[in-house]
Short mmCIF file of C-alpha atoms and ligand atoms in Angstrom, two decimals:
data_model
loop_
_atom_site.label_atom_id
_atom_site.label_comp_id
_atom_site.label_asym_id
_atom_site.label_seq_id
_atom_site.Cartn_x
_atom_site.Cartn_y
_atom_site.Cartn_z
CA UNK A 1 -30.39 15.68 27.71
CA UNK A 2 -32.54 13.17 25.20
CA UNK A 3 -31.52 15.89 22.56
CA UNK A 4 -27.45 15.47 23.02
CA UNK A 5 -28.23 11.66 23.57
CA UNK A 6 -29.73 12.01 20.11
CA UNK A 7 -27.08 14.38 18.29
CA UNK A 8 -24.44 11.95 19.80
CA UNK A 9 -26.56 9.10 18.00
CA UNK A 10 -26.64 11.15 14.77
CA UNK A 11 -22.77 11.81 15.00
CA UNK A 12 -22.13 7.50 15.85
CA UNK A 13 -24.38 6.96 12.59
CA UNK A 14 -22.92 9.80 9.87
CA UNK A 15 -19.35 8.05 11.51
CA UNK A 16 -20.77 4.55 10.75
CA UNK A 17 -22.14 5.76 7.16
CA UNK A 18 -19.22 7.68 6.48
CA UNK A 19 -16.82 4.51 6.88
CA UNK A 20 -18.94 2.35 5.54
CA UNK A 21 -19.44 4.36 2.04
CA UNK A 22 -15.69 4.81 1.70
CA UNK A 23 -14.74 1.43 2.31
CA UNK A 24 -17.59 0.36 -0.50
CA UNK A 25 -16.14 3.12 -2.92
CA UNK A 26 -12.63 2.94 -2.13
CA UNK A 27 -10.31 5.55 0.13
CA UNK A 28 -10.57 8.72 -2.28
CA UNK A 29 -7.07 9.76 -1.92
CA UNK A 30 -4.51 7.63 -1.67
CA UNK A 31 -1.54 9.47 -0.18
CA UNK A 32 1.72 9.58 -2.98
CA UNK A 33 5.00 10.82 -2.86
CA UNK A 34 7.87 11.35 -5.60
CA UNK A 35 11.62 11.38 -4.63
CA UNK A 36 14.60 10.64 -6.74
CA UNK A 37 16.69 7.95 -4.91
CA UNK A 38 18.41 4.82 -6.14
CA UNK A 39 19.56 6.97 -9.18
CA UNK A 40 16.24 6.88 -10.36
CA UNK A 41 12.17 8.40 -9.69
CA UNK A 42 10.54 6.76 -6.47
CA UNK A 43 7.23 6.55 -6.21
CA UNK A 44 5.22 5.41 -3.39
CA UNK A 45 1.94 4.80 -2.71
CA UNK A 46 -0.99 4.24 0.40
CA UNK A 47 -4.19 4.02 0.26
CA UNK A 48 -4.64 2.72 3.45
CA UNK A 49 -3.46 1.97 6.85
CA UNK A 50 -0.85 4.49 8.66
CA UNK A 51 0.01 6.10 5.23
CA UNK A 52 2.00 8.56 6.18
CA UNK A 53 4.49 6.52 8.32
CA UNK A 54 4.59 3.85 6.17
CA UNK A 55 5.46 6.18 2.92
CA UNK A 56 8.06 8.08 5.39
CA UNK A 57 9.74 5.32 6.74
CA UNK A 58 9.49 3.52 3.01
CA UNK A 59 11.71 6.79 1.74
CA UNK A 60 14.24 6.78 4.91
CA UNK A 61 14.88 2.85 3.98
CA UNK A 62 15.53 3.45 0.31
CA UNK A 63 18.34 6.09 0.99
CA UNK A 64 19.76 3.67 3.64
CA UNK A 65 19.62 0.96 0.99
CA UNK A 66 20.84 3.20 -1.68
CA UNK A 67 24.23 4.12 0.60
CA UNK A 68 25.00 0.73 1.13
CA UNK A 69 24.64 -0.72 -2.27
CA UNK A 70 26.51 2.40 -3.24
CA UNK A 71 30.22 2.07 -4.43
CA UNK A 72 30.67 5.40 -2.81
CA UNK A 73 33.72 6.14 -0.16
CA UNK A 74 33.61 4.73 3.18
CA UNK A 75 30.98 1.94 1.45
CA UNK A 76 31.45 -2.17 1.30
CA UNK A 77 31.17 -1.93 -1.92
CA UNK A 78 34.37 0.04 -2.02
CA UNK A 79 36.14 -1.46 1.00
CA UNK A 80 35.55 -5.27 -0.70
CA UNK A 81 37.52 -3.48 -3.86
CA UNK A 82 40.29 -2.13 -1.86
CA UNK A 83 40.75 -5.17 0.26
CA UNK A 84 40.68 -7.40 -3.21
CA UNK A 85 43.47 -10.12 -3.53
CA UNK A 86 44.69 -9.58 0.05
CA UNK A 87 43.15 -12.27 1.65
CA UNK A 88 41.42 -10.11 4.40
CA UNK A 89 37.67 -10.71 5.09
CA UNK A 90 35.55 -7.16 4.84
CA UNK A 91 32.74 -7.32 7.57
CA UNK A 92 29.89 -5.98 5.88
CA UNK A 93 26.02 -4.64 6.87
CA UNK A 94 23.93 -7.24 7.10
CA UNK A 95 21.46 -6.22 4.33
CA UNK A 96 24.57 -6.08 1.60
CA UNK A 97 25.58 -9.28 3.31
CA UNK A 98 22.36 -10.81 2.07
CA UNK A 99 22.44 -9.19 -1.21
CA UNK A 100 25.47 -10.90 -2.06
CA UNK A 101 24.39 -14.58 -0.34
CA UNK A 102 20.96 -14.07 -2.90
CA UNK A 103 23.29 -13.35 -5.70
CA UNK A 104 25.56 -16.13 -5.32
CA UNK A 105 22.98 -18.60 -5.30
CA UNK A 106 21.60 -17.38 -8.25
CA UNK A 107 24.96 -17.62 -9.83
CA UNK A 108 25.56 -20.85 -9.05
CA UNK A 109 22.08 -21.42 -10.31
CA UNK A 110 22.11 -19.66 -13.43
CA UNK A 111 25.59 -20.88 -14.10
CA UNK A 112 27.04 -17.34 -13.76
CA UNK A 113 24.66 -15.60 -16.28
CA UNK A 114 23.66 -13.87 -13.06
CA UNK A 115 27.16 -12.60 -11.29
CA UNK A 116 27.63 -9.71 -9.26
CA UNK A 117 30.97 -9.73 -9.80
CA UNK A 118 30.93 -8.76 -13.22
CA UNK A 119 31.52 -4.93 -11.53
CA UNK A 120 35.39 -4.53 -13.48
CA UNK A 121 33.33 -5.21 -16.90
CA UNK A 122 30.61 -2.80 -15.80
CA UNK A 123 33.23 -0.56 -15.06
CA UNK A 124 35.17 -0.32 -17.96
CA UNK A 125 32.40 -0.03 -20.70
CA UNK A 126 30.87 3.15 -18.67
CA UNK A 127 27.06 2.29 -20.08
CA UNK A 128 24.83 5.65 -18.66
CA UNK A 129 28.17 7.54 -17.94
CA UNK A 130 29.85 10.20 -19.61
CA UNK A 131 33.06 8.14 -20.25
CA UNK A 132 31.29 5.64 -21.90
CA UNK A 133 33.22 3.60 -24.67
CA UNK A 134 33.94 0.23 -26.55
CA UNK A 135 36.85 -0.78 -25.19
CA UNK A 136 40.22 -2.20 -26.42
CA UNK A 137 40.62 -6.02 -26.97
CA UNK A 138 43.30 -6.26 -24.65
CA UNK A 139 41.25 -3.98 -21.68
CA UNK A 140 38.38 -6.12 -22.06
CA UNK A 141 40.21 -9.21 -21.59
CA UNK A 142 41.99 -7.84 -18.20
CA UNK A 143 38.63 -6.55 -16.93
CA UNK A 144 37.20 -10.66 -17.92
CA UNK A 145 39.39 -11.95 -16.25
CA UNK A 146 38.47 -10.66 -13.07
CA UNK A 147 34.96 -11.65 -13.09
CA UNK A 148 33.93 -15.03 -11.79
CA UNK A 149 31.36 -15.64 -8.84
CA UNK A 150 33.68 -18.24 -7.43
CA UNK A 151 36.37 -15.71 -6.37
CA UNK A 152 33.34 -14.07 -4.38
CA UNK A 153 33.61 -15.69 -0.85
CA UNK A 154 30.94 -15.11 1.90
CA UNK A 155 31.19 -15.75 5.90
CA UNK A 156 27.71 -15.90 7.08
CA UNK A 157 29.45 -16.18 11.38
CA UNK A 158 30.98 -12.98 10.59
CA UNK A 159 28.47 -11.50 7.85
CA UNK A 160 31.95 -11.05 6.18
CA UNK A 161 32.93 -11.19 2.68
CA UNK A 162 36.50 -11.16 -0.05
CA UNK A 163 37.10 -10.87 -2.75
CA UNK A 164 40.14 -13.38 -3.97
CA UNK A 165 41.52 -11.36 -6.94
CA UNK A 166 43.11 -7.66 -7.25
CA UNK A 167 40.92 -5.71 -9.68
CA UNK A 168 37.58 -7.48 -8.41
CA UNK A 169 34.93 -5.39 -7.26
CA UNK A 170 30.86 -5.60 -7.19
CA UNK A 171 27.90 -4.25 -8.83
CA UNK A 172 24.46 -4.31 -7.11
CA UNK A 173 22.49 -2.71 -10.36
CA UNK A 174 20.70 -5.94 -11.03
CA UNK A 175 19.67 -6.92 -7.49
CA UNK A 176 19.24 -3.83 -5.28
CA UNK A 177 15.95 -2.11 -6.76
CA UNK A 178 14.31 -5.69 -6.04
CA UNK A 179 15.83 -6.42 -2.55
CA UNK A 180 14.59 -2.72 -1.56
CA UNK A 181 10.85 -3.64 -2.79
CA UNK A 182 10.89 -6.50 -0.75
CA UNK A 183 11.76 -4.01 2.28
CA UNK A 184 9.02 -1.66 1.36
CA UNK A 185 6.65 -4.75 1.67
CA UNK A 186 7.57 -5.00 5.17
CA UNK A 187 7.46 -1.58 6.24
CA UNK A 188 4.15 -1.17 4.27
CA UNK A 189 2.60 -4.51 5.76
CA UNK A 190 4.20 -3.20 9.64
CA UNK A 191 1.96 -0.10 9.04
CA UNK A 192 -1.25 -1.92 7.87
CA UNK A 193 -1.22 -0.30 4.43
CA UNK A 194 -2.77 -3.18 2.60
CA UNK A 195 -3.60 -1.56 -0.78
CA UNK A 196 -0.80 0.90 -2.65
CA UNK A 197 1.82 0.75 -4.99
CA UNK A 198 5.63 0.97 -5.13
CA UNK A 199 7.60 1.94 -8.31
CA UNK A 200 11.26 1.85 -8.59
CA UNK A 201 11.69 3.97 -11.68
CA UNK A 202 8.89 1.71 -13.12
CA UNK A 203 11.28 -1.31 -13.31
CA UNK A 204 10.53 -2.32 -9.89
CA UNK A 205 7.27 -2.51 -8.78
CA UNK A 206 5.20 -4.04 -6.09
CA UNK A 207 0.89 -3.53 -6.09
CA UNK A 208 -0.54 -4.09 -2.91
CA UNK A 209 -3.90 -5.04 -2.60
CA UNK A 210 -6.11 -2.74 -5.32
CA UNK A 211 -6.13 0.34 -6.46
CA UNK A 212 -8.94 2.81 -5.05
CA UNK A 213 -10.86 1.90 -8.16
CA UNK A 214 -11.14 -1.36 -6.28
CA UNK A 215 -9.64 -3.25 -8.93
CA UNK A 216 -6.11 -4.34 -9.84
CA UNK A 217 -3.35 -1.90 -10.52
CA UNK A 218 -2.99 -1.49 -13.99
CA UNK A 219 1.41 -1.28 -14.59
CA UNK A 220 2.07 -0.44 -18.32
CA UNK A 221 4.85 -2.60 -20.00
CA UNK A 222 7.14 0.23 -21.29
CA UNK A 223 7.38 0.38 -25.49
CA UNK A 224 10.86 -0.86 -26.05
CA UNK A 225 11.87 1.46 -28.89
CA UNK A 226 10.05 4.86 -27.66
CA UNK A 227 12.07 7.69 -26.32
CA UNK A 228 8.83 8.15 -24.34
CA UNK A 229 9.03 6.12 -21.15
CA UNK A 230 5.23 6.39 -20.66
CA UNK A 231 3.99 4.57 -24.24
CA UNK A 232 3.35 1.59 -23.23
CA UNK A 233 3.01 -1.82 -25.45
CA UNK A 234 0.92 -3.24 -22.95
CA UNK A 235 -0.62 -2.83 -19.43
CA UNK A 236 -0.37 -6.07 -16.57
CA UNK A 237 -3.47 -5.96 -14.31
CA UNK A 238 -1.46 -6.85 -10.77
CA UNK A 239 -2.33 -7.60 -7.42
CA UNK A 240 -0.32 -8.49 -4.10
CA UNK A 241 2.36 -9.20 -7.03
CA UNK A 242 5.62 -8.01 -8.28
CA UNK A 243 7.16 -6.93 -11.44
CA UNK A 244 10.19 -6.39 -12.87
CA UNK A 245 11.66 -5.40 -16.29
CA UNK A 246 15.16 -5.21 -17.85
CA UNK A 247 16.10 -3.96 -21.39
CA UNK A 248 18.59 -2.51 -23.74
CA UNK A 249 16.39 0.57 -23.65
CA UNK A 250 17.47 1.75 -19.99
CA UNK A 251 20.71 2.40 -20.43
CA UNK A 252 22.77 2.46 -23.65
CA UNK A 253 24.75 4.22 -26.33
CA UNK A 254 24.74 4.00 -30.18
CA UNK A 255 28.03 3.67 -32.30
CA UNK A 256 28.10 2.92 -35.65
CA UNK A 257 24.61 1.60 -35.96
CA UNK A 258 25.20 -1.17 -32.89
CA UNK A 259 23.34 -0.62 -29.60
CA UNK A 260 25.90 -0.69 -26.87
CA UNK A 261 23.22 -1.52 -23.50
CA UNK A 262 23.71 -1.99 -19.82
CA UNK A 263 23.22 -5.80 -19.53
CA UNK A 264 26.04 -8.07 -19.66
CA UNK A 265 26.60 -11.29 -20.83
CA UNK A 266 29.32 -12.25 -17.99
CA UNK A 267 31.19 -14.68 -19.90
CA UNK A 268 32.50 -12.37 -22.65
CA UNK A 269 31.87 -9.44 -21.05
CA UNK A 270 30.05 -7.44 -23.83
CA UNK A 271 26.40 -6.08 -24.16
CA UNK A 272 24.12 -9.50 -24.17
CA UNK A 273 23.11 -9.86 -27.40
CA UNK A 274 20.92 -12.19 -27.09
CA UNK A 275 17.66 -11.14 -29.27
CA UNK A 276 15.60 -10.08 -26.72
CA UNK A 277 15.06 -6.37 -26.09
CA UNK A 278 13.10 -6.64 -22.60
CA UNK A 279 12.46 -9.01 -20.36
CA UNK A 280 8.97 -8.42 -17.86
CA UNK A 281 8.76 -11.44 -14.61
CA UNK A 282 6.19 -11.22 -12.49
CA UNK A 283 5.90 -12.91 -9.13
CA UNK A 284 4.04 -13.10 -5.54
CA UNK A 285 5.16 -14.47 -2.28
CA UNK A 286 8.21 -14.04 -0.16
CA UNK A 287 11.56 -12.38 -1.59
CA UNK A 288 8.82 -11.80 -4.99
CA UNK A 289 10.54 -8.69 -5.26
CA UNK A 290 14.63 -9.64 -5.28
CA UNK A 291 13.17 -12.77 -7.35
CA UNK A 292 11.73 -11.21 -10.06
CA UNK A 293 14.50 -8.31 -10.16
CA UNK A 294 17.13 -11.04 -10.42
CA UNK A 295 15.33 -12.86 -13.38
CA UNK A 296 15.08 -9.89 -15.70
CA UNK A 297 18.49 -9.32 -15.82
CA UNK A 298 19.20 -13.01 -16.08
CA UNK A 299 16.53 -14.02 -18.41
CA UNK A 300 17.74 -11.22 -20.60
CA UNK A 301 20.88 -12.70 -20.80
CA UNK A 302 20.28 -16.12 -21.85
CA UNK A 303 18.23 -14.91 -24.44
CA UNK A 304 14.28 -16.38 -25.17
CA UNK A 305 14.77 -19.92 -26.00
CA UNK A 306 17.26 -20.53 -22.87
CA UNK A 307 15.63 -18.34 -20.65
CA UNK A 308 12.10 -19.95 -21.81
CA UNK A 309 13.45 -23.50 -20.94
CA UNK A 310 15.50 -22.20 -17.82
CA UNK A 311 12.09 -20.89 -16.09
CA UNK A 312 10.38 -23.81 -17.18
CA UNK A 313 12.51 -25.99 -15.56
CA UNK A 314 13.63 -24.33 -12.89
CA UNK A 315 10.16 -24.72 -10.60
CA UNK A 316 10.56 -21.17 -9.11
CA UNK A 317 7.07 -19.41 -9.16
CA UNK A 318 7.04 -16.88 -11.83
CA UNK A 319 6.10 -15.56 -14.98
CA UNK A 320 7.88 -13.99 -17.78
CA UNK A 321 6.98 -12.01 -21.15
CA UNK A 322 9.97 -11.79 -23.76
CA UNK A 323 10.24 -8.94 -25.86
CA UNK A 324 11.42 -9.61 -29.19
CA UNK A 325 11.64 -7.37 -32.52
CA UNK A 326 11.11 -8.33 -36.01
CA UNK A 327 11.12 -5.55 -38.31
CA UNK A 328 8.36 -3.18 -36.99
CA UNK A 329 6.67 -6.27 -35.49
CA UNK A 330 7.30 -6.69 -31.59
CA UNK A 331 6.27 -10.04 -30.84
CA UNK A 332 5.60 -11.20 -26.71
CA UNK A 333 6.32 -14.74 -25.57
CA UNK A 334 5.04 -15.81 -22.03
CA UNK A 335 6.70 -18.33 -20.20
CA UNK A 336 6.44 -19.96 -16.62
CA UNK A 337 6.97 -22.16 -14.30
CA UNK A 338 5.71 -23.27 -11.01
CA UNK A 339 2.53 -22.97 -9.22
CA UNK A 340 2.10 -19.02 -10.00
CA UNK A 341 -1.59 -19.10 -11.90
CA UNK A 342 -2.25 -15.53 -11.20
CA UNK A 343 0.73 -14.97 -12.81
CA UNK A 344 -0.09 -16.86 -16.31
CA UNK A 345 -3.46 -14.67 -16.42
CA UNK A 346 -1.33 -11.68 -16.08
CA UNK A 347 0.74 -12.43 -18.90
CA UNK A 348 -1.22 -14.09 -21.33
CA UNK A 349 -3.77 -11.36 -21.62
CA UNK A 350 -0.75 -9.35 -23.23
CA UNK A 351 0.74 -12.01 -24.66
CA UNK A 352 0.39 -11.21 -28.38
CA UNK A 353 2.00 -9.94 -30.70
CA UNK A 354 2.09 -6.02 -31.37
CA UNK A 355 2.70 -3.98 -34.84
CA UNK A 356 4.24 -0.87 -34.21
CA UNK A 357 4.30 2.31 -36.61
P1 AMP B 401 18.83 -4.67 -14.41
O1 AMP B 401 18.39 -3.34 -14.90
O2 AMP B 401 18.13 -5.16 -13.19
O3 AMP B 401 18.82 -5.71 -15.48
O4 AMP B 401 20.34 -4.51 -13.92
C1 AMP B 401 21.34 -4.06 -14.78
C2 AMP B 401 22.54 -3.62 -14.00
O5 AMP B 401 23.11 -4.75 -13.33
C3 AMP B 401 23.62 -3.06 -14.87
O6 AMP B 401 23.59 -1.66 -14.87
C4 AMP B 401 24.91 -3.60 -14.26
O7 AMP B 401 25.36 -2.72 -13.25
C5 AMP B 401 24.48 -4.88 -13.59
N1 AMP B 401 24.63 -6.07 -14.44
C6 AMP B 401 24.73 -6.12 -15.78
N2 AMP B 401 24.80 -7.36 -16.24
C7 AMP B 401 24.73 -8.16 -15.14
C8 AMP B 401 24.75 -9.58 -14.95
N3 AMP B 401 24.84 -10.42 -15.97
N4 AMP B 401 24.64 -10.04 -13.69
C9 AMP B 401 24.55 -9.19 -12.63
N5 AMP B 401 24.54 -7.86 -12.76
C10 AMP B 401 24.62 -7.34 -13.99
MG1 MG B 402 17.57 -6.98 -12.39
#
């Protein structure tokens, strides 16, 4: 009897050792899985907590969120175009509902260099299709004209939306990617995974925790100008943060010698050309993930000087790093505002500028 007393003791202490040396070193093998969904690679990552549930459930939410951002038939997306101009209000799921109330704040904010609505424009020019073209004058005027956030209108009672104009319709490109990280975060946080990492195609990405080297995640900062998406220009040590980026190297197409990109300024509905050829935001807290998804494609647009003096101002808690070229020189500019310290240390230690061969 002593003896199984003791072997039970024996078993109770390997147990205790066991936990205790793989909490000191780290879990071993965090659990990872690769679809494609969202139009793009999805990678997601526990290293603790229910891994498997969390990483299941994390995949089942992303096609769900995928659907309804979709402009697919039988989608909002679609039944907000057909219904355009006819005064009818299009009740709409709740999670698109709040897509669109995020987005229309930030338009009013960003004085429409952020607008959803800019779907006709995004539309006609076809960036990442087959069919993609510069279009006519007279085209691109008709598709301009029916852009505008104001003609968006929203009905929180009925989580109900119109659009006020035939030929409106929406595009959730800049938004969704973000608003789904912020969904992981829950379904992660529901399952106790407290360290792991969540990549959206590598421009949306949320580190929980650290990695099982016990230290930050390390997320490169793709090269701008490299056909290789893995050369990086610089890596961001992160942490219970998330990051976004937006550039003219995602999506594009060359004609005579101009780079025809995926990110449009809404008020003339072409390519923005502002100077800046990728925009990195970092952020932690609530919504980080919609938030930071939001500002790349805004901060792209207004360019480094406006979108410098916009985040400064602005008091939202955030970081950004503006890519700009000069020759073969690529030179990074930090900016932020708020109370996001963390941030700053991120950025500045690749804040510098970078000669490229
Ligand atoms: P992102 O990669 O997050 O910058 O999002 C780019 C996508 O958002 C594009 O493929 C368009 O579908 C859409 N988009 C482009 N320009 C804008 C804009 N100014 N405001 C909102 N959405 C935009
Ligand atoms: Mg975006």
């Amino acid at each position: 009897r002593r003896c199984i007393i003791m072997k039970r003791l024996l078993g109770i202490l390997i147990f205790i050792t066991i936990t205790i040396l793989s909490i000191a070193c780290g879990h071993p093998d965090p659990l990872t899985k690769t679809a494609v969904v969202m139009d793009t690679v999805v990678t997601l990552e526990a290293v603790d907590g229910e891994r498997e549930q969390a990483i299941d459930e994390g995949m089942a939410y992303l096609q769900r969120i995928d659907a309804l951002a979709s402009q697919n038939e039988g989608s909002d997306l679609e039944a907000l175009r057909l219904a355009a101009g006819n005064g009818a209000w299009v009740e709409i799921s709740p999670e698109v509902f709040e897509m669109l109330e995020i987005s229309q704040e930030w338009a009013a904010k960003t004085d429409g260099a952020f607008d959803v609505t800019v779907g006709p424009v995004v539309w006609l020019w076809g960036i990442g299709t087959e069919y993609a073209k510069v279009p006519g004058e007279a085209e691109l005027a008709e598709a301009r004209s029916h852009v505008g956030w104001q003609k968006l209108e929203l009905d929180k009672e009925t989580t109900s939306a119109r659009l006020t104009e035939p030929g409106m319709r929406l595009h959730l490109g800049a938004i969704a990617k973000g608003y789904a990280i912020d969904g992981l975060r829950a379904i992660f946080a529901k399952h106790h995974v407290k360290n792991g990492l969540v990549s959206l195609g590598g421009s949306s990405i949320y580190a929980f925790g650290e990695s099982p080297k016990g230290k930050p995640w390390r997320i490169g900062i793709r090269h701008p100008r490299s056909e290789d998406a893995k050369e990086y220009l610089a890596v961001a040590p992160l942490s219970d943060a998330a990051l976004s980026s937006s550039g003219d190297y995602e999506r594009y197409f060359e004609q005579d010698g101009v780079r025809y990109h995926h990110i449009f300024n809404p008020a003339i509905g072409r390519p923005a050309t502002s100077g800046v050829l990728g925009v990195t935001v970092v952020a932690q807290g609530d919504h980080a993930g919609t938030l930071t998804d939001i500002l790349t494609t805004t901060l792209f647009v207004m360019g480094e000087e406006k979108g410098k003096a916009f985040l400064e101002n602005s008091g939202i808690d955030a970081s950004a790093l503006f890519i700009t070229q000069d020759g073969s020189t690529f030179h990074f500019t930090a900016a932020q505002s708020g109370n996001a310290p963390a941030m700053r240390d991120v950025l500045t230690d690749v804040s510098q500028t970078v000669e490229w061969k």
